[in-house]
Amino acid sequence: LFSFGWKILASNLINTGYSGLYDLVVGGQFSVTQLGFVSQGKKYPHALGNLMVGAIQPVMMSAVSKVQSDAAMVKRVTRRSLKMSSYLIMPIMTLFALVAEPIVRLLLGDQWLPCVWFLQVYCFTNALIPMASANLSALCGIGRGDINLRLEIIKKAIGIAALCIGAFVFNDVYVLVSMALVTSVISTFVNAHPNKRYIGYSYFEQLHDIGPGIALSVVSAAVAWPLSMLMVPDIAQIMLQAIVMAAVYLGLSKLFKVEAFT
């Protein structure tokens, strides 16, 4: 157990250390006010993403470990997990970004409205979590914690480079947070690469599997967005846009017979 577990522990420690370094650089390079806006913008999407992934990842790792000797079955389990998690998480994160302003006004007050842009960026950053979760769970499920550790080192090296570019080259907090989104996109390539070799699940197949969630989220958000122009209380706006977006998302899912919906 130790030979497998220490690699997972090391991966998690690297991830936690990077998160601390990120906040340290933002706080040291920019004002306390800007640190507050970035931290508040990151906190809620990050917590929501971790909550949903935390419910899916242990189940998937357990399912993969039971069929780890059958690469075709591991691929099937991984695909099912990716389709389901992306189908759930992407519309939720898109809706969160859509109603970010009224939510911030309700929960934090008007003085925190500058954090809305950061919250929206981190929503789209966390919408990519299913790809990381599915790929890394598959690797851990087949006992390749060493590859998981290597990927974590590569991703954090890229993240630190992006952090330095935003904080020290451009010295702009908006560039720094934008670089976090770029890093998340690059990380999808890094996470997916080994699974093409081990279970035959290529990056383009993964993009195909998350495609319905992305497309339906964009269309349903586009339909719900004009409702933000209505002069109604914040709670009414949030509920109205959530209902419309959910109705469009589920209606189109049924119409096009999306597998995850079925």
Coordinates of C-alpha atoms in Angstrom, one line a residue, residues 27-234:
G27 CA -0.9 38.8 -2.2
G28 CA 2.7 39.8 -2.5
Q29 CA 2.7 41.2 -6.0
F30 CA -0.7 43.0 -5.9
S31 CA -2.8 44.8 -3.4
V32 CA -4.7 43.3 -0.5
T33 CA -7.9 44.4 -2.2
Q34 CA -7.1 42.6 -5.4
L35 CA -6.1 39.5 -3.4
G36 CA -9.5 39.6 -1.8
F37 CA -11.3 39.8 -5.2
V38 CA -9.3 37.0 -6.7
S39 CA -9.7 34.8 -3.6
Q40 CA -13.5 35.3 -3.4
G41 CA -13.8 34.7 -7.2
K42 CA -11.9 31.5 -6.9
K43 CA -13.5 30.2 -3.7
Y44 CA -17.0 29.3 -4.7
P45 CA -16.4 27.7 -8.2
H46 CA -13.5 25.7 -6.7
A47 CA -15.6 24.5 -3.8
L48 CA -18.5 23.5 -6.1
G49 CA -16.2 21.7 -8.5
N50 CA -14.5 19.8 -5.7
L51 CA -17.8 18.8 -4.1
M52 CA -19.0 17.3 -7.4
V53 CA -15.8 15.6 -8.3
G54 CA -15.4 14.3 -4.7
A55 CA -18.7 12.5 -5.2
I56 CA -17.7 10.9 -8.5
Q57 CA -13.9 10.2 -8.3
P58 CA -13.9 7.6 -5.4
V59 CA -16.6 5.6 -7.1
M60 CA -14.8 5.7 -10.4
M61 CA -11.5 4.6 -9.0
S62 CA -13.1 1.7 -7.2
A63 CA -14.9 0.7 -10.4
V64 CA -11.7 0.9 -12.5
S65 CA -9.7 -1.1 -9.9
K66 CA -12.1 -4.0 -10.2
V67 CA -11.5 -4.3 -13.9
Q68 CA -8.0 -3.0 -14.2
S69 CA -6.7 -6.1 -16.1
D70 CA -9.2 -5.4 -18.9
A71 CA -8.1 -2.3 -20.8
A72 CA -11.3 -2.2 -22.9
M73 CA -13.5 -2.3 -19.8
V74 CA -11.4 0.4 -18.1
K75 CA -11.9 2.6 -21.1
R76 CA -15.6 2.0 -21.0
V77 CA -15.8 2.9 -17.3
T78 CA -13.7 6.0 -17.9
R79 CA -15.8 7.2 -20.8
R80 CA -19.0 6.7 -18.9
S81 CA -17.6 8.7 -16.0
L82 CA -16.3 11.5 -18.2
K83 CA -19.6 11.8 -20.1
M84 CA -21.7 11.8 -16.9
S85 CA -19.5 14.2 -14.9
S86 CA -19.0 16.7 -17.7
Y87 CA -22.8 16.5 -18.5
L88 CA -23.5 17.6 -14.9
I89 CA -20.7 20.0 -14.1
M90 CA -20.5 22.0 -17.3
P91 CA -24.0 23.4 -17.2
I92 CA -23.8 24.1 -13.5
M93 CA -20.5 26.1 -13.9
T94 CA -22.0 27.9 -17.0
L95 CA -25.1 28.8 -15.0
F96 CA -22.9 30.0 -12.1
A97 CA -21.0 32.3 -14.4
L98 CA -24.2 33.5 -16.0
V99 CA -25.7 34.6 -12.6
A100 CA -22.4 35.6 -11.0
E101 CA -23.3 39.3 -10.5
P102 CA -26.6 38.8 -8.7
I103 CA -25.1 36.0 -6.6
V104 CA -22.2 38.2 -5.5
R105 CA -24.6 41.0 -4.7
L106 CA -26.7 38.8 -2.6
L107 CA -24.0 36.9 -0.8
L108 CA -21.2 39.5 -0.4
G109 CA -22.7 42.9 -1.2
D110 CA -22.1 45.6 -3.9
Q111 CA -18.6 46.3 -2.7
W112 CA -17.5 42.8 -3.9
L113 CA -18.8 43.2 -7.5
P114 CA -15.3 43.6 -8.9
C115 CA -14.7 39.9 -8.1
V116 CA -17.5 38.9 -10.6
W117 CA -15.1 38.7 -13.6
F118 CA -12.7 36.5 -11.6
L119 CA -15.5 34.2 -10.5
Q120 CA -16.6 33.8 -14.1
V121 CA -13.1 32.8 -15.3
Y122 CA -12.7 30.3 -12.5
C123 CA -16.1 28.8 -13.3
F124 CA -14.8 27.9 -16.8
T125 CA -11.5 26.8 -15.3
N126 CA -13.4 24.4 -13.0
A127 CA -15.7 23.2 -15.8
L128 CA -12.6 21.3 -17.1
I129 CA -12.3 19.3 -13.9
P130 CA -14.1 16.2 -15.3
M131 CA -11.3 15.6 -17.8
A132 CA -8.7 15.7 -15.0
S133 CA -10.7 13.6 -12.6
A134 CA -11.6 10.9 -15.2
N135 CA -8.1 10.5 -16.5
L136 CA -6.3 10.5 -13.2
S137 CA -8.8 8.2 -11.6
A138 CA -8.3 5.7 -14.4
L139 CA -4.5 5.9 -13.9
C140 CA -4.8 5.4 -10.2
G141 CA -7.4 2.6 -10.7
I142 CA -4.9 0.6 -12.8
G143 CA -2.2 1.1 -10.2
R144 CA -0.2 3.8 -12.0
G145 CA 0.2 6.3 -9.2
D146 CA 3.7 7.0 -10.5
I147 CA 2.3 8.5 -13.7
N148 CA -0.2 10.5 -11.7
L149 CA 2.7 12.0 -9.7
R150 CA 4.7 12.8 -12.9
L151 CA 1.7 14.5 -14.5
E152 CA 1.2 16.6 -11.4
I153 CA 4.9 17.8 -11.5
I154 CA 4.5 18.7 -15.2
K155 CA 1.3 20.5 -14.7
K156 CA 2.6 22.5 -11.7
A157 CA 5.7 23.4 -13.6
I158 CA 3.5 24.8 -16.4
G159 CA 1.3 26.5 -13.7
I160 CA 4.3 28.2 -12.0
A161 CA 5.6 29.4 -15.4
A162 CA 2.1 30.9 -16.2
L163 CA 2.0 32.4 -12.7
C164 CA 5.3 34.1 -13.2
I165 CA 4.3 35.5 -16.6
G166 CA 1.1 37.0 -15.2
A167 CA 2.6 38.3 -12.0
F168 CA 6.1 39.4 -12.9
V169 CA 6.2 39.8 -16.7
F170 CA 2.8 41.6 -17.3
N171 CA 2.3 42.5 -13.6
D172 CA -1.5 42.4 -14.2
V173 CA -3.9 40.4 -12.0
Y174 CA -6.3 40.0 -14.9
V175 CA -3.6 38.5 -17.1
L176 CA -2.6 36.2 -14.1
V177 CA -6.1 34.8 -13.7
S178 CA -6.5 34.5 -17.5
M179 CA -3.3 32.4 -17.5
A180 CA -4.9 30.1 -14.9
L181 CA -7.6 29.3 -17.6
V182 CA -4.9 28.8 -20.2
T183 CA -3.1 26.4 -17.8
S184 CA -6.3 24.4 -17.2
V185 CA -6.7 23.9 -21.0
I186 CA -3.1 22.8 -21.4
S187 CA -3.5 20.4 -18.5
T188 CA -6.3 18.6 -20.3
F189 CA -3.7 17.5 -22.9
V190 CA -1.3 16.5 -20.1
N191 CA -3.9 14.5 -18.2
A192 CA -5.2 12.7 -21.3
H193 CA -1.9 11.8 -22.9
P194 CA -1.0 8.6 -20.9
N195 CA -4.5 7.1 -21.3
K196 CA -4.1 6.8 -25.1
R197 CA -1.3 4.3 -24.4
Y198 CA -2.7 2.5 -21.4
I199 CA -6.4 2.2 -22.2
G200 CA -6.7 3.4 -25.8
Y201 CA -8.7 6.5 -24.9
S202 CA -7.4 9.4 -27.0
Y203 CA -7.7 13.1 -26.4
F204 CA -10.0 13.6 -29.4
E205 CA -12.3 10.8 -28.2
Q206 CA -12.5 12.6 -24.9
L207 CA -13.3 15.9 -26.6
H208 CA -16.0 14.1 -28.5
D209 CA -17.4 12.7 -25.2
I210 CA -17.6 16.1 -23.5
G211 CA -18.8 17.8 -26.6
P212 CA -22.6 17.5 -25.8
G213 CA -22.1 19.1 -22.4
I214 CA -20.2 22.0 -23.9
A215 CA -22.6 22.6 -26.8
L216 CA -25.8 22.3 -24.8
S217 CA -24.4 24.5 -22.0
V218 CA -23.5 27.3 -24.5
V219 CA -26.9 27.1 -26.3
S220 CA -28.9 27.1 -23.0
A221 CA -26.9 29.9 -21.5
A222 CA -27.4 32.0 -24.7
V223 CA -31.2 31.5 -24.4
A224 CA -31.2 32.4 -20.7
W225 CA -28.8 35.4 -20.9
P226 CA -31.3 38.0 -22.2
L227 CA -33.3 37.5 -19.0
S228 CA -30.5 39.3 -17.1
M229 CA -31.7 42.6 -18.7
L230 CA -35.1 42.3 -16.9
M231 CA -35.4 44.8 -14.0
V232 CA -36.3 42.2 -11.4
P233 CA -34.9 41.4 -7.9
D234 CA -31.7 39.3 -7.8

